């Protein structure tokens, strides 16, 4: 906006303002009605949905699939969509940071004096696109299954002892929330982590254990599990390395 | 005795002028209880006493009796609704803080258990705080959408918008830090993953997650750090910035709906001087 446009705006605004009503009591009354509605909704949600408290936090195992509050689902979903690990930082921090910078600078790159949305096609389209994208990602994030069970048959080539490890490790994987980020056969979510269906043919057991000790973010470390329940940890590694 | 100016009330709320012959006989006929009435006088002189020392009435009048442009509709209530949701969070949060112990090694989870299962109305207050956060996040996004689609971020309200974006980030940070506090499985693992995600960020990422964890590992001090950030640092910043936001709004005036054209009052145009 140049100086003339600024002055034109201020002139027009002062006319509209003079034709308006005082803040008190007109606007205050509307705001108060809205406040009552907000309060009623919060009280209703609290009474109707309550607040549950899950089992106590246990660093040695995650019997819970790590899931954020619903309004962070869309961020988690961005992570899931952007697959290659090289791009993970881009997805986790890059996308939100770019969005925030774009939001911050909005008044500086959108400098036209036009305010009616039907005459701001770029703003209209990008605004609606952002809303649809967030709605879609939130929906996908909410729909992404969080089963804590792995449904896989041990390959027939294994010995009886190996089958035992396989079944024990399968349980640990289910309990530990790996499925939130990994796909094993038909189970779990394809991303943000890579598929583990054939991990045994890609990594040796020691390498798998190393990954579980010192993973690359965002995967949590399962060092606690290894220290507290070495047996479970070994079953886990054994199971993964049997996935040829 | 100085008289406070009459507020610009709508007609129906204004005290009716007394009919001749009615009234308290002081003859001014404006129907207000005469200032000689001792009770009224006590009230006015108390207000007066404060005003003489603080000069607050000017500011309050500036805030309350400013004009709001023609055509302001219900979408304009979203900002104050957000503020109201924040106030609700503040009040319920104070009650939760009376029982909560930020002690990871035993205490945090147990105090949440106590609040949820035993404290009087504990689960209700906790539910209000929990769902209130969702309501506030929804309202803040709706309010942002309103200002975006109405072009309200344009000249001269750019600073209002920028402060708003900071408020948005702080609100999201509030819900992130609050999520850990119940210290159940979901809270713990979601936060580990969240902090790890922070850690992948370029440049400051690793420092930020070290700061959040209070060290390279998720330890006993992590919880108290999250608690301090959640109930002291962020709310303080949010309150200060809401104050700045509101000050700018009052100073600049709320934008008019963009579809209205401001034509000078035809009566004024026609009046011959
Ligand atoms: C804690 C969060 C917030 C609170 C309590 C708050 C409060 C308010 C209030 C009460 C108004 C008065 C007009 C109205 O209600 O629409 C307002 C206006 C405004 N807000 Fe916010 N707001 C918040 C967050 C935001 C965010 C996230 C943005 C955008 C990024 C934003 C941008 C604006 C702008 C540009 C105006 C001026 C609108 C106009 O003059 O028409 N605010 N805010």
Coordinates of C-alpha atoms and ligand atoms in Angstrom, one line a residue:
Chain A
X1 CA 0.0 0.0 0.0
X2 CA 1.3 3.4 -0.9
X3 CA 0.7 6.6 1.0
X4 CA -2.4 7.5 -0.9
X5 CA -4.0 4.1 -0.4
X6 CA -3.2 4.2 3.3
X7 CA -4.9 7.6 3.7
X8 CA -7.8 6.4 1.7
X9 CA -8.2 3.4 3.9
X10 CA -8.0 5.5 7.1
X11 CA -10.5 8.0 5.8
X12 CA -13.0 5.3 4.9
X13 CA -12.4 3.5 8.2
X14 CA -13.1 6.5 10.3
X15 CA -16.4 7.0 8.5
X16 CA -17.4 3.4 9.1
X17 CA -16.3 3.7 12.7
X18 CA -18.3 6.9 13.2
X19 CA -21.4 5.1 12.0
X20 CA -20.8 2.3 14.4
X21 CA -21.9 1.6 17.9
X22 CA -20.0 1.9 21.2
X23 CA -18.1 -1.2 22.3
X24 CA -19.9 -1.2 25.6
X25 CA -22.5 -2.5 25.9
X26 CA -23.2 -3.7 22.3
X27 CA -20.0 -5.7 21.6
X28 CA -19.5 -6.7 25.2
X29 CA -23.0 -8.3 25.2
X30 CA -22.1 -10.4 22.1
X31 CA -18.8 -11.4 23.6
X32 CA -20.5 -12.4 26.8
X33 CA -23.0 -14.6 25.0
X34 CA -20.0 -16.2 23.2
X35 CA -18.2 -16.7 26.5
X36 CA -21.2 -18.5 28.0
X37 CA -21.3 -20.7 24.9
X38 CA -17.6 -21.5 25.2
X39 CA -18.0 -22.3 28.9
X40 CA -21.0 -24.5 28.3
X41 CA -19.1 -26.5 25.6
X42 CA -16.1 -27.0 27.9
X43 CA -18.3 -28.1 30.8
X44 CA -20.2 -30.4 28.5
X45 CA -17.1 -32.0 27.1
X46 CA -15.7 -32.4 30.6
X47 CA -18.8 -34.1 32.0
X48 CA -19.4 -36.2 28.9
X49 CA -15.9 -37.3 28.0
X50 CA -14.2 -36.9 31.3
X51 CA -10.4 -37.2 31.7
X52 CA -8.9 -40.7 31.8
X53 CA -5.5 -41.5 33.2
X54 CA -3.7 -44.3 31.5
X55 CA -1.2 -46.6 33.2
X56 CA 1.8 -45.0 34.8
X57 CA 4.7 -44.0 32.5
X58 CA 7.2 -46.9 32.1
X59 CA 10.4 -46.1 30.3
X60 CA 11.2 -49.8 29.8
X61 CA 8.3 -50.5 27.5
X62 CA 5.7 -48.6 25.7
X63 CA 2.5 -50.5 26.2
X64 CA 1.0 -47.5 24.5
X65 CA 1.4 -46.4 20.9
X66 CA 3.0 -43.0 21.1
X67 CA 0.3 -40.7 19.9
X68 CA 0.1 -37.0 20.3
X69 CA -2.9 -34.8 21.2
X70 CA -5.3 -34.8 18.2
X71 CA -4.4 -31.3 17.1
X72 CA -0.8 -32.4 16.5
X73 CA -2.0 -35.3 14.3
X74 CA -1.4 -33.3 11.1
X75 CA 2.3 -32.8 12.0
X76 CA 2.7 -36.5 12.7
X77 CA 1.0 -37.3 9.4
X78 CA 3.5 -35.0 7.5
X79 CA 6.2 -37.2 9.0
X80 CA 4.5 -40.3 7.8
X81 CA 4.0 -38.9 4.3
X82 CA 7.6 -37.8 3.8
X83 CA 9.4 -41.2 3.7
X84 CA 13.1 -41.0 2.9
X85 CA 15.0 -40.6 6.1
X86 CA 17.2 -37.9 4.5
X87 CA 14.1 -35.7 4.4
X88 CA 12.9 -36.4 7.9
X89 CA 14.3 -33.2 9.4
X90 CA 12.7 -31.3 6.5
X91 CA 9.3 -32.8 7.4
X92 CA 9.6 -32.5 11.1
X93 CA 11.0 -29.0 11.5
X94 CA 11.3 -27.7 8.0
X95 CA 7.6 -27.8 7.0
X96 CA 6.3 -26.2 10.3
X97 CA 9.1 -23.7 10.3
X98 CA 8.4 -22.6 6.7
X99 CA 4.7 -22.4 7.5
X100 CA 5.3 -20.2 10.6
X101 CA 7.7 -17.9 8.7
X102 CA 5.1 -17.6 5.9
X103 CA 2.5 -16.7 8.5
X104 CA 4.7 -14.2 10.2
X105 CA 5.6 -12.4 7.0
X106 CA 2.1 -12.5 5.6
X107 CA 1.4 -8.7 6.1
X108 CA 4.7 -8.0 4.3
X109 CA 4.3 -10.0 1.1
X110 CA 0.6 -9.4 0.8
X111 CA 0.6 -5.7 0.4
X112 CA -2.4 -5.0 -1.8
X113 CA -5.0 -2.8 -0.4
X114 CA -7.8 -5.1 -1.4
X115 CA -9.6 -6.7 1.6
X116 CA -12.6 -8.5 0.1
X117 CA -11.7 -12.1 -0.1
X118 CA -13.5 -12.7 -3.4
X119 CA -11.1 -10.2 -5.0
X120 CA -8.0 -11.9 -3.5
X121 CA -7.9 -15.1 -5.5
X122 CA -4.5 -16.1 -4.3
X123 CA -5.3 -15.7 -0.7
X124 CA -8.7 -17.4 -1.1
X125 CA -7.2 -20.4 -2.9
X126 CA -4.3 -20.8 -0.5
X127 CA -6.4 -20.3 2.6
X128 CA -8.8 -23.0 1.5
X129 CA -6.0 -25.3 0.4
X130 CA -4.3 -25.0 3.8
X131 CA -7.6 -25.7 5.7
X132 CA -8.3 -28.7 3.5
X133 CA -4.7 -30.0 3.9
X134 CA -4.8 -29.7 7.7
X135 CA -8.3 -31.3 7.8
X136 CA -7.2 -34.1 5.6
X137 CA -3.9 -34.8 7.5
X138 CA -5.7 -34.7 10.8
X139 CA -8.3 -37.1 9.6
X140 CA -5.6 -39.5 8.2
X141 CA -3.6 -39.2 11.4
X142 CA -6.7 -40.0 13.5
X143 CA -7.6 -42.9 11.2
X144 CA -4.1 -44.4 11.3
X145 CA -4.6 -47.5 13.2
X146 CA -2.8 -48.0 16.5
X147 CA -3.2 -51.7 17.1
X148 CA -0.8 -53.1 19.6
X149 CA -0.7 -56.6 18.0
X150 CA 1.4 -58.1 15.3
X151 CA -0.3 -60.7 13.3
X152 CA 2.5 -62.6 11.5
X153 CA 3.2 -66.3 11.1
X154 CA 6.6 -67.7 11.8
X155 CA 8.2 -68.9 8.6
X156 CA 8.3 -72.7 8.3
X157 CA 12.1 -72.7 7.9
X158 CA 12.7 -71.8 11.5
X159 CA 13.6 -74.3 14.2
X160 CA 11.4 -74.8 17.2
X161 CA 13.6 -72.6 19.4
X162 CA 13.6 -69.9 16.8
X163 CA 9.8 -70.0 16.6
X164 CA 9.7 -69.4 20.3
X165 CA 11.8 -66.3 20.0
X166 CA 9.7 -65.2 17.1
X167 CA 6.5 -65.4 19.0
X168 CA 7.9 -63.8 22.1
X169 CA 9.5 -61.0 20.1
X170 CA 6.3 -60.4 18.2
X171 CA 4.6 -59.6 21.5
X172 CA 7.3 -57.2 22.6
X173 CA 7.0 -55.4 19.2
X174 CA 3.2 -55.1 19.8
X175 CA 3.6 -53.8 23.3
X176 CA 6.4 -51.3 22.4
X177 CA 4.5 -49.2 20.0
X178 CA 6.8 -49.8 17.1
X179 CA 3.7 -50.1 14.9
X180 CA 3.0 -46.4 15.3
X181 CA 5.9 -45.7 12.9
X182 CA 6.7 -49.0 11.2
X183 CA 5.0 -51.4 9.0
X184 CA 5.5 -55.2 9.6
X185 CA 3.8 -57.3 7.0
X186 CA 0.2 -56.2 7.1
X187 CA 0.4 -54.5 10.5
X188 CA 1.2 -51.0 11.5
X189 CA 1.7 -47.7 9.8
X190 CA 3.9 -47.2 6.8
X191 CA 5.9 -44.4 8.1
X192 CA 7.6 -42.3 9.4
X193 CA 9.9 -45.2 9.9
X194 CA 10.9 -47.7 7.2
X195 CA 9.2 -51.0 6.7
X196 CA 10.5 -53.7 8.9
X197 CA 9.0 -56.6 7.0
X198 CA 12.4 -57.8 5.7
X199 CA 14.6 -56.1 8.2
X200 CA 16.5 -59.3 9.0
X201 CA 17.9 -59.5 5.5
X202 CA 19.0 -55.8 5.6
X203 CA 20.6 -55.5 9.1
X204 CA 22.4 -58.0 11.2
X205 CA 21.2 -58.6 14.8
X206 CA 24.0 -56.4 16.2
X207 CA 23.0 -53.6 13.9
X208 CA 19.4 -53.9 14.9
X209 CA 20.3 -53.8 18.6
X210 CA 22.4 -50.8 17.9
X211 CA 19.5 -49.0 16.2
X212 CA 17.3 -49.7 19.2
X213 CA 20.0 -48.4 21.6
X214 CA 20.8 -45.3 19.6
X215 CA 18.1 -44.6 17.0
X216 CA 17.9 -41.7 14.7
X217 CA 15.2 -39.3 15.8
X218 CA 12.2 -39.4 15.9
X219 CA 12.4 -43.0 16.9
X220 CA 12.7 -43.3 20.7
X221 CA 15.6 -45.2 22.3
X222 CA 14.7 -48.6 23.8
X223 CA 17.8 -48.7 26.0
X224 CA 15.6 -48.8 29.1
X225 CA 14.0 -52.0 27.9
X226 CA 17.4 -53.6 27.3
X227 CA 18.6 -52.7 30.8
X228 CA 15.5 -53.7 32.6
X229 CA 14.3 -56.7 30.7
X230 CA 17.3 -58.1 28.7
X231 CA 15.3 -61.2 27.8
X232 CA 12.5 -59.2 26.2
X233 CA 15.1 -57.1 24.3
X234 CA 16.8 -60.2 23.0
X235 CA 13.5 -61.6 21.9
X236 CA 12.8 -58.4 20.1
X237 CA 16.1 -58.4 18.3
X238 CA 15.7 -62.1 17.5
X239 CA 12.3 -61.6 16.1
X240 CA 13.4 -58.7 13.9
X241 CA 16.4 -60.6 12.5
X242 CA 14.2 -63.6 11.7
X243 CA 12.2 -61.4 9.4
X244 CA 14.1 -62.3 6.3
Chain B
X1 CA -18.9 17.2 43.4
X2 CA -17.7 16.3 39.8
X3 CA -20.0 14.2 37.9
X4 CA -19.0 11.1 35.9
X5 CA -20.1 11.6 32.3
X6 CA -23.1 9.5 31.2
X7 CA -22.1 6.4 29.3
X8 CA -23.6 6.2 25.7
X9 CA -26.2 3.6 26.6
X10 CA -28.9 2.4 24.1
X11 CA -32.2 4.3 24.5
X12 CA -34.0 1.4 26.2
X13 CA -31.4 1.3 29.0
X14 CA -31.3 5.0 29.6
X15 CA -33.1 6.1 32.7
X16 CA -36.4 7.7 31.7
X17 CA -36.7 11.4 32.4
X18 CA -39.1 12.0 35.2
X19 CA -42.5 13.5 34.4
X20 CA -43.1 16.9 35.8
X21 CA -44.2 16.6 39.4
X22 CA -42.5 13.3 39.9
X23 CA -39.2 12.7 41.4
X24 CA -37.3 13.6 44.4
X25 CA -38.0 17.2 44.2
X26 CA -34.5 18.4 43.6
X27 CA -35.9 19.9 40.4
X28 CA -33.3 18.7 37.9
X29 CA -35.8 16.1 36.7
X30 CA -33.1 13.7 35.3
X31 CA -34.4 10.9 37.5
X32 CA -31.1 9.9 38.9
X33 CA -31.1 9.6 42.6
X34 CA -30.0 13.0 43.7
X35 CA -26.4 13.2 44.6
X36 CA -27.5 14.3 48.0
X37 CA -28.5 10.7 48.7
X38 CA -25.9 9.5 51.2
X39 CA -25.5 6.0 49.8
X40 CA -25.0 7.1 46.3
X41 CA -22.7 9.8 47.4
X42 CA -20.5 7.2 49.2
X43 CA -20.2 5.1 46.0
X44 CA -19.4 8.1 43.9
X45 CA -16.9 9.5 46.3
X46 CA -15.1 6.1 46.5
X47 CA -14.9 5.9 42.7
X48 CA -13.8 9.5 42.8
X49 CA -11.2 8.9 45.4
X50 CA -9.6 6.1 43.4
X51 CA -9.8 8.1 40.2
X52 CA -8.2 11.1 41.7
X53 CA -5.2 9.0 42.5
X54 CA -5.0 6.7 39.5
X55 CA -6.7 8.5 36.6
X56 CA -8.1 5.1 35.6
X57 CA -11.4 6.4 34.4
X58 CA -9.9 7.9 31.3
X59 CA -8.4 4.6 30.2
X60 CA -11.5 2.6 31.1
X61 CA -13.7 5.0 29.1
X62 CA -11.2 4.8 26.2
X63 CA -11.5 1.0 26.3
X64 CA -15.2 0.7 26.8
X65 CA -16.8 3.6 25.1
X66 CA -14.8 3.6 21.9
X67 CA -16.8 3.1 18.8
X68 CA -16.8 -0.1 16.8
X69 CA -17.4 0.2 13.1
X70 CA -20.8 -0.5 11.5
X71 CA -21.5 -4.1 10.5
X72 CA -19.4 -5.9 13.1
X73 CA -20.8 -9.5 13.3
X74 CA -20.5 -12.7 15.3
X75 CA -17.2 -13.6 13.6
X76 CA -15.7 -10.8 15.6
X77 CA -16.4 -12.6 18.9
X78 CA -13.9 -15.3 18.1
X79 CA -11.0 -13.4 19.5
X80 CA -12.6 -12.7 22.9
X81 CA -13.8 -16.3 22.9
X82 CA -10.2 -17.4 22.6
X83 CA -9.3 -15.1 25.5
X84 CA -12.1 -16.6 27.5
X85 CA -11.0 -20.1 26.9
X86 CA -7.5 -19.0 28.0
X87 CA -9.0 -17.6 31.2
X88 CA -10.8 -20.8 31.9
X89 CA -7.5 -22.7 31.4
X90 CA -5.8 -20.3 33.9
X91 CA -8.5 -20.8 36.6
X92 CA -8.7 -24.6 36.2
X93 CA -4.9 -24.8 36.0
X94 CA -4.6 -23.0 39.3
X95 CA -6.8 -25.6 40.9
X96 CA -4.9 -28.5 39.4
X97 CA -1.6 -26.9 40.6
X98 CA -2.9 -27.1 44.1
X99 CA -2.7 -30.9 44.0
X100 CA -0.1 -31.6 41.4
X101 CA 3.4 -32.7 42.3
X102 CA 6.0 -32.5 39.5
X103 CA 8.0 -35.4 40.7
X104 CA 8.8 -38.0 38.1
X105 CA 10.2 -40.6 40.5
X106 CA 6.9 -41.1 42.2
X107 CA 4.4 -38.4 42.9
X108 CA 3.4 -36.9 39.6
X109 CA 1.4 -39.9 38.4
X110 CA 0.1 -40.5 41.9
X111 CA -1.1 -36.9 42.4
X112 CA -2.9 -37.1 39.0
X113 CA -4.5 -40.3 40.3
X114 CA -5.6 -38.5 43.4
X115 CA -7.0 -35.6 41.4
X116 CA -8.8 -37.9 39.0
X117 CA -10.3 -40.4 41.5
X118 CA -10.5 -38.7 44.9
X119 CA -10.3 -34.9 45.0
X120 CA -13.7 -33.2 45.2
X121 CA -14.7 -32.5 41.6
X122 CA -11.1 -33.3 40.6
X123 CA -12.0 -35.2 37.5
X124 CA -14.4 -32.5 36.4
X125 CA -11.8 -29.7 36.8
X126 CA -9.2 -31.9 35.0
X127 CA -11.6 -32.6 32.3
X128 CA -12.3 -28.9 31.9
X129 CA -8.6 -28.2 31.6
X130 CA -8.0 -31.0 29.2
X131 CA -10.9 -30.3 26.8
X132 CA -10.5 -26.5 27.3
X133 CA -7.2 -26.8 25.6
X134 CA -8.8 -28.4 22.6
X135 CA -11.5 -25.7 22.6
X136 CA -8.8 -23.0 22.8
X137 CA -6.8 -24.4 19.9
X138 CA -10.0 -24.6 17.7
X139 CA -11.0 -21.1 18.6
X140 CA -7.5 -19.6 18.0
X141 CA -7.5 -21.2 14.5
X142 CA -11.0 -20.0 13.8
X143 CA -10.0 -16.5 14.9
X144 CA -6.9 -16.6 12.8
X145 CA -9.0 -17.7 9.8
X146 CA -11.4 -14.8 10.4
X147 CA -8.7 -12.2 10.4
X148 CA -7.1 -13.8 7.4
X149 CA -10.2 -14.0 5.3
X150 CA -11.3 -10.5 6.3
X151 CA -7.9 -9.1 5.4
X152 CA -7.7 -7.7 8.9
X153 CA -3.9 -8.2 9.0
X154 CA -3.4 -5.4 6.4
X155 CA -2.3 -1.8 7.1
X156 CA -2.4 -0.6 9.9
X157 CA -2.9 -3.9 11.8
X158 CA 0.3 -5.8 10.8
X159 CA 1.7 -5.8 14.3
X160 CA -1.6 -7.2 15.7
X161 CA -1.2 -10.1 13.3
X162 CA 2.5 -10.7 14.2
X163 CA 1.7 -10.8 17.9
X164 CA -1.1 -13.2 17.0
X165 CA 1.3 -15.6 15.3
X166 CA 3.5 -15.6 18.4
X167 CA 0.4 -16.3 20.5
X168 CA -0.4 -19.2 18.2
X169 CA 3.0 -20.7 18.7
X170 CA 2.9 -20.2 22.5
X171 CA -0.5 -21.9 22.6
X172 CA 0.8 -24.9 20.7
X173 CA 3.8 -25.0 23.1
X174 CA 1.4 -24.9 26.0
X175 CA -0.4 -28.0 24.8
X176 CA 2.9 -29.8 24.1
X177 CA 4.3 -29.1 27.5
X178 CA 1.1 -29.9 29.3
X179 CA 0.7 -33.2 27.6
X180 CA 3.6 -34.7 29.6
X181 CA 2.3 -33.7 33.0
X182 CA -0.1 -36.5 33.8
X183 CA 2.9 -38.8 33.3
X184 CA 1.0 -41.8 32.1
X185 CA 2.3 -44.0 29.3
X186 CA 0.7 -42.0 26.5
X187 CA 2.1 -38.7 28.0
X188 CA 5.6 -40.1 28.4
X189 CA 6.0 -41.7 25.0
X190 CA 4.3 -39.0 23.0
X191 CA 6.6 -36.5 24.6
X192 CA 9.7 -38.6 24.0
X193 CA 8.9 -38.7 20.3
X194 CA 8.0 -35.0 20.3
X195 CA 11.3 -34.0 21.9
X196 CA 13.1 -36.2 19.4
X197 CA 11.3 -34.5 16.6
X198 CA 12.5 -31.2 17.9
X199 CA 16.0 -32.6 18.0
X200 CA 16.0 -33.2 14.3
X201 CA 15.6 -29.5 13.6
X202 CA 18.5 -27.7 11.9
X203 CA 20.9 -25.6 14.0
X204 CA 19.0 -25.1 17.2
X205 CA 17.2 -28.4 17.1
X206 CA 19.6 -30.4 19.3
X207 CA 20.0 -27.5 21.8
X208 CA 16.2 -27.1 22.0
X209 CA 15.6 -30.7 22.9
X210 CA 18.5 -30.7 25.3
X211 CA 17.0 -27.7 27.0
X212 CA 13.5 -29.4 27.1
X213 CA 14.9 -32.6 28.5
X214 CA 17.2 -30.8 30.9
X215 CA 20.1 -32.9 29.6
X216 CA 20.8 -35.5 26.9
X217 CA 18.5 -38.0 28.6
X218 CA 14.9 -37.9 29.6
X219 CA 15.4 -37.7 33.4
X220 CA 13.9 -36.7 36.7
X221 CA 14.3 -32.9 36.1
X222 CA 12.6 -33.1 32.7
X223 CA 9.2 -33.2 34.3
X224 CA 9.8 -30.2 36.6
X225 CA 11.2 -28.3 33.6
X226 CA 8.1 -29.0 31.6
X227 CA 6.0 -28.0 34.6
X228 CA 7.8 -24.7 35.1
X229 CA 7.6 -23.9 31.4
X230 CA 3.9 -24.9 31.3
X231 CA 2.7 -23.0 34.3
X232 CA 5.0 -20.0 34.6
X233 CA 7.0 -19.1 31.5
X234 CA 4.4 -19.6 28.8
X235 CA 1.3 -18.3 30.6
X236 CA 3.3 -15.2 31.6
X237 CA 4.3 -14.6 28.0
X238 CA 0.8 -15.3 26.8
X239 CA -0.8 -12.8 29.2
X240 CA 1.7 -10.1 28.3
X241 CA 1.2 -10.6 24.6
X242 CA -2.6 -10.8 24.9
X243 CA -2.3 -7.4 26.6
X244 CA -0.2 -6.0 23.7
X245 CA -2.7 -7.5 21.2
X246 CA -5.7 -5.9 22.9
X247 CA -3.9 -2.6 23.3
X248 CA -3.2 -2.5 19.6
X249 CA -6.8 -3.5 18.8
X250 CA -8.2 -0.7 21.0
X251 CA -5.8 1.8 19.6
X252 CA -6.3 1.0 15.9
X253 CA -9.9 0.1 16.2
X254 CA -11.4 -3.2 15.0
X255 CA -11.4 -3.5 11.2
X256 CA -14.7 -3.0 9.5
X257 CA -16.1 -5.9 7.5
X258 CA -14.4 -5.6 4.1
X259 CA -17.6 -5.6 2.1
X260 CA -18.8 -2.3 3.6
X261 CA -18.1 1.0 1.8
X262 CA -17.7 4.0 4.0
X263 CA -19.8 6.7 2.4
X264 CA -20.0 10.0 4.3
X265 CA -23.3 10.4 6.0
X266 CA -25.7 11.8 3.4
X267 CA -27.3 14.1 6.0
X268 CA -23.9 15.7 6.7
X269 CA -23.4 16.2 3.0
X270 CA -26.7 18.0 2.5
X271 CA -26.5 20.2 5.5
X272 CA -26.0 23.7 4.3
X273 CA -23.6 25.6 6.3
Ligands
LIG1 C1 -4.3 -16.3 22.7 C2 -4.7 -16.0 21.5 C3 -5.5 -14.8 21.0 C4 -6.3 -13.9 21.7 C5 -6.8 -14.0 23.1 C6 -6.8 -12.9 20.7 C7 -7.7 -11.9 21.0 C8 -8.2 -11.0 20.1 C9 -9.3 -10.1 20.3 C10 -10.2 -10.1 21.5 C11 -9.4 -9.4 19.1 C12 -10.5 -8.4 18.9 C13 -11.3 -8.6 17.6 C14 -11.8 -10.0 17.4 O1 -12.2 -10.6 18.5 O2 -11.9 -10.5 16.3 C15 -8.4 -9.8 18.2 C16 -8.1 -9.2 17.0 C17 -7.1 -9.6 16.1 N1 -6.4 -10.8 16.2 FE1 -6.3 -11.9 17.9 N2 -6.2 -13.2 19.5 C18 -5.4 -14.3 19.6 C19 -4.6 -14.9 18.6 C20 -4.5 -14.4 17.4 C21 -3.8 -15.0 16.3 C22 -3.2 -16.5 16.4 C23 -3.8 -14.2 15.2 C24 -3.3 -14.4 13.8 C25 -2.2 -14.9 13.5 C26 -4.5 -13.0 15.6 C27 -4.7 -11.9 14.8 C28 -5.5 -10.8 15.1 C29 -5.7 -9.7 14.3 C30 -5.0 -9.4 12.9 C31 -6.7 -8.9 14.9 C32 -7.3 -7.6 14.4 C33 -8.6 -7.9 13.8 C34 -9.4 -6.7 13.4 O3 -9.0 -5.5 13.8 O4 -10.4 -6.9 12.8 N3 -4.9 -13.1 16.9 N4 -7.6 -10.8 18.8

